[in-house]
Amino acid sequence: MSQPTPLVQPLLLQFQQLFFISKIVGVLPQDLDKFRHKNMLEKSRNGMFYMLGVLSVYVVLYNLLIYSFGEEDRTLKASQSTLTFVIGLFLTYIGLIMMATDQLTALFNQGQLGELYERIRVVDERLYREECLLDNSCIAKRIRIMLIMTFIFEISILVATYINLVDYTQWLSLLWIVSAVPTFINTLDKIWFAVSLYALKERFEAINATLEDLVMEHEKYKTWLSGNDATTATVGNRTTDHPPQSSPPPQYDSNLEYLYKELGGIDVGSLRGSGSKNRNKVAPIAHSMNSFGESIPTPYKPQRMNTNPMINMAHESELSNATKVEEKLNNLCQVHDEICEIGKAMNGLWSYPILSLMAYGFLIFTAQLYFLYCATQFQSIPSLFRSAKNPFITVIVLVYTSGKCIYLIYLSWKTSLASKRTGISLHKCGVVADDNLLYEIVNHLSLKLLNHSVDFSACGFFTLDMETLYGVSGGITSYLIILIQFNLAAQQAKDAIQSFNSFNDTAGFVGAATEMDNESSTLYDMVTTTMMSPTY
Amino acid sequence: MSPNTWVIEMNSHKSRLFTHPQAHPRSQLSNDAFARRAVSNDNPVFEDISTILSVLKASGLLPFYEQLSSYEVGPPSKTNEFYSFFVRGVVHALTIFNIYSLITPNSAQLFFSLRETDNVNQWIELLLCIFTYTLTVFVCARNTKSMLEIMNEILKLDKEVLRQFGVVLSNNCNFSVKFLVVIVCCQAYIMVLRIYAVKGAITPTSYILIAFYAFQNGLTATYIVFASALLRIVCIRFHFVNQLLNAFTYVQQQKLAKKSRRQPPVSNMEHFPEDSLFIYRTHNKLLRIYKSINECCSLIIVCFLGYSFYTVTTNWYNLFVQITNNKGIISAHILQWCLAWLCLHTSLLALLSRSCGATTYEANSTSQILARVYGKSKEFQNIIDKFLTKSIKQEVQFTAYGFFAIDNSTLFKIFSAVTTYLVILIQFKQLEDSKLEEQVQNEV
Amino acid sequence: MSGNIGQLLHSHLRFYQLLGLHGLPLPGDGWSENWAKWFRLFAGCLMIGFTALTVVCLTSSDVFLYQGDAFGWFNDILKYGFAEIAVFSIYAETIWHPRPLARFWQLYATLAPQPASTLRLQMRQHWRFLVTLYGTLSLEGLLVCSLASMQVMSRHIVLFWSTFQPFVLIVHLRNTQFVLHLELLRQQLLQLEHELALLAEYSTFASDVASFAGFEEYLRRRVRHKQLIYGRIYEMANCFLVAFRYSVLTVLLMIYVRIAVDCYFMYYTLYNKINIIDYYLLLPAVLEIPAFIYVSQSCMQLMPRIAHQLHSIVITSPALSLQIQNFSLQLLHQGVRIDCLGITVLDSYLLTRSVTAICTYMIFTVQLMPKLSGTYW
Amino acid sequence: MLRAHRSWYRKFVELNLWATLYSSWLLGLFPFVYISRTRRIKRSGWLVGYGIAFNVLLLWLAMNYYEATQSQAKEELFTRNPLAEQINVLHNGLLLLTVFVMYFRNWWMSDELGKILNVLLELHDHHFRRYDTSDCYNFDNYIVYKGVCTMLELISIIWIIFGLSPRYNIGLLVGVLSIMVIQLGVFMVTTHFHICVMFVYRSIWIINRELLQLVNRLTIDKQVTKSSRIPKLFDLYRRLLELNRRIVGVYDYQITLFIVSLLTVNVISIFYILVYVVSLRKAVTFYMFLNFLQALSINISDFWLNIALCDLAVSANRSTAAILKLFNDIPQLDKQLERNLNDFALFSSHRRLTFNHFGMFDVHNAMGFRMVIACTLYMLYLVQFDYVNLMRTST
C-alpha cells in the first residue's frame, strides 16, 4: 500500500485553508507543519495545550460577557421572575456547551481523525486500481464557499446586532464580539464533517458511475456485434415514426435508456468524477439537450455519434466474460463496504457534536421565536437574546442556525441514497449482460449490498434523515403554541391579580413554563417518532 | 469489538472435534484475553450474577434450582418449591392487607400533604407499585419452567462452545451487584425520608406499609436488573458468534495474508463451511433464547415501564412545583425525595434500554458481518447466500409486549412522553390556581 | 412523442402549458427551441406577477389581511406567505429545470408507444385524473359563486379572496398535475403486474399440462424483458420525483397550512357568531391532499403485488429461478417510493398523522382563543 | 380427564361458531346458502332481500324510539357543558354512519365475500382438512373470547340503559330492543371478519408446523436431503396472503369504523363521567360507578380483542420467517430444495401478513398502544377544555 509516489493525491490536500483557520481558532489540535509537508493529521501535544488554552480563554471571556450584560438583566429579574432570568442564562450557556463539546471531542479523537483520512486514501487507491477516477477539485471550492458563507452570516449578525441593539458608548460593549465565537467555532467543526461526508458521497457516486460505464460499454459492444450503425439508426427512426407494438428488443431499449440517463444527467449525478472520456463524450449531447424539443429524434444523433467511432475499433466489453468481471465487481463491492465502514466511523467521531448541534438548533430556534413574540408584546427578554428585538436579525439568525442543521441532515440523506443506488446499478449490469454466471455473481453481491448499511445517527437516538425534520418541525410548532399560551395566561393572571400583590406565584408560571419547555425540548427534539406519534 | 468482553482459555487442540493445522484465526481475536484459567467444574453456574440470583430466589421470584452438573440445572426439590410457594403466599397476604389498610383510614397519616393532588398521586403510585409487584410474582410463578429452560439453553450453548473451541465464555455482569447496592440505598433513603416526614407517632400499620412498599419497589427493580443481566449474557454470546464470523471477513483475510507473507500464504477459508454451520446453529439458538427471554419478561417490563413513567412524571411535577413557588423556601425534604426517585428510575431505565439495545444490535449485525465474507468458490457463496437471503428485512426486536421496541432510544421516548404529560399537568395547575385566585377575589 | 400521447393528454398538457405549469413544448408544435424560450418567459412573467401581488397584499395599508385580532392577522400573513412560496417554487421548476420532465415524457412514450385509439377509450383510461381535475375545479367555481351570491361583502372579504384565490387556483392545478403524472406511472405499474400475472398463469398451465421445447428459455427471456421494463418505470418515478422535487413539498405545505388556519377561523367565526361563511371555500383544499395521496399510495401498493405475481411463476429450470431471484432482488433494491424530498412518504399514514396533528393544533388554538379575545374570562 | 375437558371445550367452540352462523342468518347478514353437493356456498337473493327489509325495519324502530332511551342525567350535562352536547351529536352521527355503512357494505360486498369464502373452503377441503388442529389452542380461545365479548356487550347495554333511566315504558323497551339487535348485527359483522382471520391464522399455524417437522426430519436423519413439500407450502402461503388481502379489503370500512366508534365511546364516556363528577359536583352513586366501570371495561376489552386477534396472526406470520432460518444449519441440502427455500425467503421478505386498512394504519399491538395513548391525550384535552369553560362561566 505504501508506494514512494502515491497513486492518488490525498483528500486532505484540499483542506489546506480550512485546516489553517481551524488550527488558529483552535478547533483542531493536530500538528501544523506535518500537515503542510505530507498532508497528514497527526497528534501533537503542543496543539493540545494551545487548544485547551484557547478554550479556557473563550470560557472566561464568555462568562465575562454574560456578567457584564447581566447588569441590565437585574431589572428584568425584578419585572419578570428569577426563572426566566435563569432560563436566559441556560440558553446562552447552551452555545458554550456546544463549543466545548466540539473542541473536547476534537481533542479526544485527534488520533482517529488522521486514521480516517488515511483509510479514505487507501480507498482512493483501490478505486484507482479499478480505474474509476475521482477529482477532489470541487471539494476545495465547496470549502471556500462554506467559509465565505459562514463569515458573511457571522459578521452580519454581529455587526447588525452591535449597531442596533448594543449601546457602544461604553468600552465593555466590545465584549459583545465574544458572543459570536461559539457558533463560529461550531460551524468550522461542522464544515469538516460536511466536507468529509461529501467526499464519501463522491466515492459512492464514482462506484455507481463505474458500473454504469460497464453497462454502457456492453451496450456499445452489443450494438457493434449486432451490425453496423445504419441498422441501429433505422431502428431508431422506425421507433420514432411507428414504434413496434410489443416493446422493442432489449439491448436497443437499455441502450436508449443509458443514453437518456446521460442526457437526464442531473438525476443520478452519476457523471461526476467518472473519468474524463466520459465527460467529453457527454458534452455535445448535453449541449444539444439544453433546449429540449422533439423528444425522440434528438437522442439518436448522439447515439450514432458515439457508435460511429466504435465501429472502426473492435472493442470488447468486460461484461462479456463473467470470470473477468467477477473480480472487479467483488472489489467494487468491498470498496463500497469499506466506504460504509468509514462513514460509520466518521459518524462515531462526530456523534456528540452533532447531538449537541441539533439540541442547540432546536432550542435556539424555539427560543428565538418565543422571544420575538415577547418583544412584540413589549415584554422584557434576556439581554443576550437582544437580537430577537429586531425581526430581520432574527430571520438571519434563524436561517443561519437552521441552515447548518438542515444541510448536515440533507447531506447524510444524500449519501445514504448514493450508497443505496449502487445495488441498482449492479442489477443493471446483470440484466444487460444476459448471462447465467453473471446472474449468480450479481445475486450474490446484491445480497451483500442489501446488508451494507450506512445510516448516520446522533448517538443512536435519531437518524440523520429527512424524516427527522418532520418530527422536529412538529415539535417546534407545538412547543411554540404551548409557550405562547403560558405567556398569555401568565399575563392575564398578572393583570387579574394586580390588586393583591401575590404575583410572584403566577409570574413564576411563565418562567416555569419556559423552564419546563427547555428541559423538555432538548429531549423532545431528539425524538423523531415519539411514543405518541399519532398526536404530534 | 473489544476482545475482553469474554475471557478465552485455549485448551490443547485435541479438545476440539476438528484440529486446525495452524493457529486458527480466532486465536488472535482474543490474544490479550488469556486472562484467567478455566473455571473449575464444580463451581456454581452464573457465578457472576449469583448475588442477584440468590436475592430473587430468596424472595420466591426464582426457584431454588438444583445444579446437576456445571452445565445443567434441574428443577427445584420439593422443599424448595414449597418454600417458594410459602414466600409468595406471604407476599400476597401482605399485599391484600396493604390494600385494605390503604382503603381504610389506617394509613391516613401517610398522606399528609398541603395539596390534594399530591395525595392522589401518592395513592396511585402506591397502587401501581403494588400492582406491578403482584404481577411480577404471578408471572414469575408461571414462568418458572421456561426460566429454567432458558438457563439450560444458555448452559448447553456454553458447553458446546467449550467443546468446539475450548473457550469459556464469561459473562461479566458485575454491574448487577452495583445496581443492587444502588437500589437498596435509594429505597432505604426513601424509607427514612418517609418516616421522618410523618408527624406524630407512627402506627405499626404505617411501618408495615412503608417497609413493604420499599420491599416491593426494590424487588421489582431487582427483577429488571436480572432481566438486563440475562440480556447481557445473551449479548455476549451473540458477540462471540460475530467475532467468529469476523475472522473470515475479507479485512481479516487480508491482514492474515500480510502477516503470513514469509511462509506460503495459506488461507484459512477451508474451515469456513463447518464453522459456518456451527455459527448458524448457534445464532438460531441464541435467537430462540432471546425470544423466550422477551416472552418471559415483557409483561413485567411493560408494567415496570408504566410504573416508572408515572413516578418520573409526578416527581418532575413536584420538583417543578417546588421550584416555581416563590412564596416559601423550597422544602429540602421533597427535593431529596424526588431526586432519589428520579435517580433510581432513570438509572434503571437507562440500564434496561442499554442492554436491550446492545443485544438487538449484536443480533442484527451478524448478517452485516457475514456480508463481508468473500468466498472464492461457489459453495462458499451458497453458504453465505442462504443465510443472507433468509435475513433480509428480518431484524429482531426486543419489544415490550409488542407495544413498542425497547432499544437505545427508548429512554428518550419515555422522557418526551413525560414532558408531554407535564405540559398538561401544568396547564391544569394553572387553571386550578387561577380558579383559586378568582374565588379569593369574589370573597374580597 | 409526436402524436403518440393521445389528444386527451395533449389538450390537457396544453392547458397546463398555457398556465405556465408545463414548461415543455408539446409534440406537433415545431420550432421547439423558440417555443421553449417563450414558455419560460411566460412563466417568468407569471411568477413576477404573483410575487408582486403578494408584496402588495402584505405591505399595503388596505384591509387585505384580517384585522380582528393579532393572531388572525398573523394567520393571514402565514397563508399569503406559504402560497407565495408554493407558486414561486412551481414556476421556478418550470423555468429552470424542465429536463427531468422531458425525460419522464420520453420514457412514457417508449413505454406506452400507442395511446388508446378513440377519445372515449382515452377518457376511460385517464378517468381518475379527469375526475380529480374537473371535480375540484367545478367545486371551486361553485363555492366561489355561492360565496359571491350569499355573503354580504365586506371590503376585507372582497380584497382578500380576489387576491388569494388565484394562488389557490394555481396550487390546486399543480396538484392535479401531480395526479396526472402519478396516474400515468400507476398505469404502467398496473400493466407490468398484469403481464406478470399472465406469465404466471401461462407457466402454471404449461407446467402441468403442456410445455414445448425451450419453454423455460422463452419464459426466462420474458421475465428479463419485464425486468428491463421495470427498470424504466422506476426511472420514470425517479424523474417525477426530481422534476417536482420542491413543489410537491411546498404545495402540500401550503394546502396543509391553509387547512389548519382556516379550521381555526371557522371555529372562530362560529364561536363569535360572526356571519362570514367564507370558510366553505376550504372544502376543495381538503379534497386535494387525499386525491394526491391516494394516487401515490396506489402506486406504492402495487409493488408487493408485482413481487407476488413474480413469485407465483412456476419455476421449472435453474436458469429461470436465477432470473426470478435476480428480479426480486432488484425489486428489493429499487422499490418505487414516492416522497417529498425524503421528508415523508406520501402514503395514507401521512393523512392520519396530519389529521391528528391538525386536531391537536386546533385544540391548542381553541384554548388560546378566549385568552386572545382581550376579555379575561 | 383433561382430554374430556378439552373435548367439551371444543364443543363449546363449535357452539360459538354455529351460534354466529345462525344468528347472522337470522339477522339477514349472511346471505349465503351452503350447497353440500359442491361443498360451496352460494348467494341467495331471498336472504338478501330479507336482510334488507329486516334491517330497515330495525333502523326505523330505533329512530322512532330514540328519545325514549335518553336519560335525564345527560340533559343536565348538556345544559352545563354545550361542548358535550356538540360532541354527543357528532358521536351519534358517527354511530349511525357506522351502522349504515356496515349494513351497506355487507350487502354490497357479499358477492366478493362469497368468492373469498369459497376459496377458503376449497383450501380447507383440499389442503388443511387432513391436518390435526386439535392443539391449536389460540384458535379456540379467541373464538370463545369473541363470543363471550359479544354477549357481555349486549348485557352491558341493557344494564346501562335500564340503570340510567328507571322510568320504564313500552317505547323504552322497543327502543332498547331495536338498538340491541342493531348492535348485535354490528358485532356479528365484525365477528365474521374475526372468524376469517382466525381461519387464516390457523392455516399459517399449520404451515409453520409442517415446516418445523420438515426441519426436524432433515436434521435428524442425514440421508434425507430433498423434499417436495416446500413448493406446496410456499404456494399455500402465497395464496393465503392474497386471500387475506382480499378479506381485509372487504372489511376495510366496517372494521375501521368499528374500532373508531369503540375508541370514541370510551373517550366520551370517561369525559362525561368526569364532567358529571368534577365540574357538576354530583355525588356519583356506587351503582352508577359500577355501571360505568363495567361498560368501560367491556368496551376496552372488545377493542383490545380486535387488536390482539390481528396481532396473533401477524406474529404467527413473523415466526414463519424465523422457522425458515432454521434450514440454515443443515449441512448439505438438495439444490432444488435450497432454491425453493430461497424463493420462499425472498417472497416472505417482500410480502408479509398485515391487516392494513386503507394503508392508513395496520393493526397490531403497537398500533393499538398508540391508539390508546392518543385517546388518553384527547380525553385530557377535552377535560381541560371543560375547565376552561368552567372558568369562563364561573365569572
PDB file of C-alpha atoms in Angstrom, chain A residues 390-481:
ATOM      1  CA  ASN A 390     -35.290  43.053  15.537  1.00  0.00           C
ATOM      2  CA  PRO A 391     -37.166  40.725  13.200  1.00  0.00           C
ATOM      3  CA  PHE A 392     -34.650  40.971  10.378  1.00  0.00           C
ATOM      4  CA  ILE A 393     -31.715  39.959  12.530  1.00  0.00           C
ATOM      5  CA  THR A 394     -33.912  37.189  13.881  1.00  0.00           C
ATOM      6  CA  VAL A 395     -34.504  35.956  10.378  1.00  0.00           C
ATOM      7  CA  ILE A 396     -30.783  35.906   9.664  1.00  0.00           C
ATOM      8  CA  VAL A 397     -30.082  34.041  12.883  1.00  0.00           C
ATOM      9  CA  LEU A 398     -32.779  31.500  12.162  1.00  0.00           C
ATOM     10  CA  VAL A 399     -31.571  30.940   8.619  1.00  0.00           C
ATOM     11  CA  TYR A 400     -28.019  30.514   9.827  1.00  0.00           C
ATOM     12  CA  THR A 401     -28.869  28.098  12.615  1.00  0.00           C
ATOM     13  CA  SER A 402     -31.360  26.019  10.710  1.00  0.00           C
ATOM     14  CA  GLY A 403     -29.176  26.070   7.621  1.00  0.00           C
ATOM     15  CA  LYS A 404     -26.388  24.338   9.498  1.00  0.00           C
ATOM     16  CA  CYS A 405     -28.633  21.592  10.843  1.00  0.00           C
ATOM     17  CA  ILE A 406     -30.601  21.036   7.671  1.00  0.00           C
ATOM     18  CA  TYR A 407     -27.555  20.945   5.457  1.00  0.00           C
ATOM     19  CA  LEU A 408     -25.976  18.211   7.535  1.00  0.00           C
ATOM     20  CA  ILE A 409     -29.190  16.221   7.516  1.00  0.00           C
ATOM     21  CA  TYR A 410     -29.635  16.707   3.794  1.00  0.00           C
ATOM     22  CA  LEU A 411     -26.074  15.656   3.042  1.00  0.00           C
ATOM     23  CA  SER A 412     -26.221  12.489   5.092  1.00  0.00           C
ATOM     24  CA  TRP A 413     -29.519  11.620   3.465  1.00  0.00           C
ATOM     25  CA  LYS A 414     -27.983  12.105   0.035  1.00  0.00           C
ATOM     26  CA  THR A 415     -25.020   9.965   0.983  1.00  0.00           C
ATOM     27  CA  SER A 416     -27.160   7.053   2.068  1.00  0.00           C
ATOM     28  CA  LEU A 417     -29.159   7.419  -1.134  1.00  0.00           C
ATOM     29  CA  ALA A 418     -25.989   7.228  -3.193  1.00  0.00           C
ATOM     30  CA  SER A 419     -24.882   4.131  -1.316  1.00  0.00           C
ATOM     31  CA  LYS A 420     -28.253   2.509  -1.951  1.00  0.00           C
ATOM     32  CA  ARG A 421     -28.023   3.334  -5.606  1.00  0.00           C
ATOM     33  CA  THR A 422     -25.072   1.001  -6.082  1.00  0.00           C
ATOM     34  CA  GLY A 423     -27.342  -2.008  -5.910  1.00  0.00           C
ATOM     35  CA  ILE A 424     -29.477  -0.648  -8.705  1.00  0.00           C
ATOM     36  CA  SER A 425     -26.507  -0.103 -10.975  1.00  0.00           C
ATOM     37  CA  LEU A 426     -25.233  -3.563 -10.164  1.00  0.00           C
ATOM     38  CA  HIS A 427     -28.535  -5.083 -11.199  1.00  0.00           C
ATOM     39  CA  LYS A 428     -28.414  -3.100 -14.393  1.00  0.00           C
ATOM     40  CA  CYS A 429     -25.099  -4.753 -15.165  1.00  0.00           C
ATOM     41  CA  GLY A 430     -26.622  -8.115 -14.518  1.00  0.00           C
ATOM     42  CA  VAL A 431     -29.657  -7.582 -16.706  1.00  0.00           C
ATOM     43  CA  VAL A 432     -27.757  -6.029 -19.571  1.00  0.00           C
ATOM     44  CA  ALA A 433     -25.250  -8.831 -19.879  1.00  0.00           C
ATOM     45  CA  ASP A 434     -27.722 -11.656 -20.054  1.00  0.00           C
ATOM     46  CA  ASP A 435     -25.536 -14.423 -18.696  1.00  0.00           C
ATOM     47  CA  ASN A 436     -26.256 -17.048 -16.084  1.00  0.00           C
ATOM     48  CA  LEU A 437     -22.827 -16.964 -14.500  1.00  0.00           C
ATOM     49  CA  LEU A 438     -23.066 -13.226 -14.166  1.00  0.00           C
ATOM     50  CA  TYR A 439     -26.544 -13.521 -12.725  1.00  0.00           C
ATOM     51  CA  GLU A 440     -25.204 -15.708  -9.973  1.00  0.00           C
ATOM     52  CA  ILE A 441     -22.465 -13.222  -9.183  1.00  0.00           C
ATOM     53  CA  VAL A 442     -24.878 -10.326  -9.234  1.00  0.00           C
ATOM     54  CA  ASN A 443     -27.367 -12.045  -6.972  1.00  0.00           C
ATOM     55  CA  HIS A 444     -24.641 -12.872  -4.515  1.00  0.00           C
ATOM     56  CA  LEU A 445     -23.272  -9.346  -4.477  1.00  0.00           C
ATOM     57  CA  SER A 446     -26.631  -7.644  -4.304  1.00  0.00           C
ATOM     58  CA  LEU A 447     -27.470  -9.767  -1.293  1.00  0.00           C
ATOM     59  CA  LYS A 448     -24.288  -8.445   0.232  1.00  0.00           C
ATOM     60  CA  LEU A 449     -25.150  -4.887  -0.757  1.00  0.00           C
ATOM     61  CA  LEU A 450     -28.514  -5.181   0.913  1.00  0.00           C
ATOM     62  CA  ASN A 451     -26.629  -5.709   4.144  1.00  0.00           C
ATOM     63  CA  HIS A 452     -24.253  -2.784   3.731  1.00  0.00           C
ATOM     64  CA  SER A 453     -25.852  -0.077   5.787  1.00  0.00           C
ATOM     65  CA  VAL A 454     -24.668   3.474   6.066  1.00  0.00           C
ATOM     66  CA  ASP A 455     -27.118   5.369   8.221  1.00  0.00           C
ATOM     67  CA  PHE A 456     -25.984   8.413  10.120  1.00  0.00           C
ATOM     68  CA  SER A 457     -27.400   8.814  13.570  1.00  0.00           C
ATOM     69  CA  ALA A 458     -26.728  11.047  16.534  1.00  0.00           C
ATOM     70  CA  CYS A 459     -25.747   8.666  19.319  1.00  0.00           C
ATOM     71  CA  GLY A 460     -28.377   6.246  18.046  1.00  0.00           C
ATOM     72  CA  PHE A 461     -31.118   8.474  19.358  1.00  0.00           C
ATOM     73  CA  PHE A 462     -32.359   9.515  15.945  1.00  0.00           C
ATOM     74  CA  THR A 463     -31.117   9.014  12.428  1.00  0.00           C
ATOM     75  CA  LEU A 464     -29.922  11.988  10.434  1.00  0.00           C
ATOM     76  CA  ASP A 465     -32.632  11.625   7.870  1.00  0.00           C
ATOM     77  CA  MET A 466     -35.050  13.990   6.241  1.00  0.00           C
ATOM     78  CA  GLU A 467     -37.769  12.300   8.225  1.00  0.00           C
ATOM     79  CA  THR A 468     -36.250  13.852  11.302  1.00  0.00           C
ATOM     80  CA  LEU A 469     -37.216  17.277  10.007  1.00  0.00           C
ATOM     81  CA  TYR A 470     -40.846  16.270  10.099  1.00  0.00           C
ATOM     82  CA  GLY A 471     -40.763  15.449  13.783  1.00  0.00           C
ATOM     83  CA  VAL A 472     -38.635  18.418  14.699  1.00  0.00           C
ATOM     84  CA  SER A 473     -40.826  20.934  12.916  1.00  0.00           C
ATOM     85  CA  GLY A 474     -43.890  19.460  14.567  1.00  0.00           C
ATOM     86  CA  GLY A 475     -42.165  19.740  17.918  1.00  0.00           C
ATOM     87  CA  ILE A 476     -41.213  23.353  17.360  1.00  0.00           C
ATOM     88  CA  THR A 477     -44.721  24.341  16.355  1.00  0.00           C
ATOM     89  CA  SER A 478     -46.476  22.698  19.250  1.00  0.00           C
ATOM     90  CA  TYR A 479     -43.992  23.944  21.803  1.00  0.00           C
ATOM     91  CA  LEU A 480     -44.276  27.477  20.476  1.00  0.00           C
ATOM     92  CA  ILE A 481     -48.032  27.354  20.793  1.00  0.00           C
TER      93      ILE A 481
END
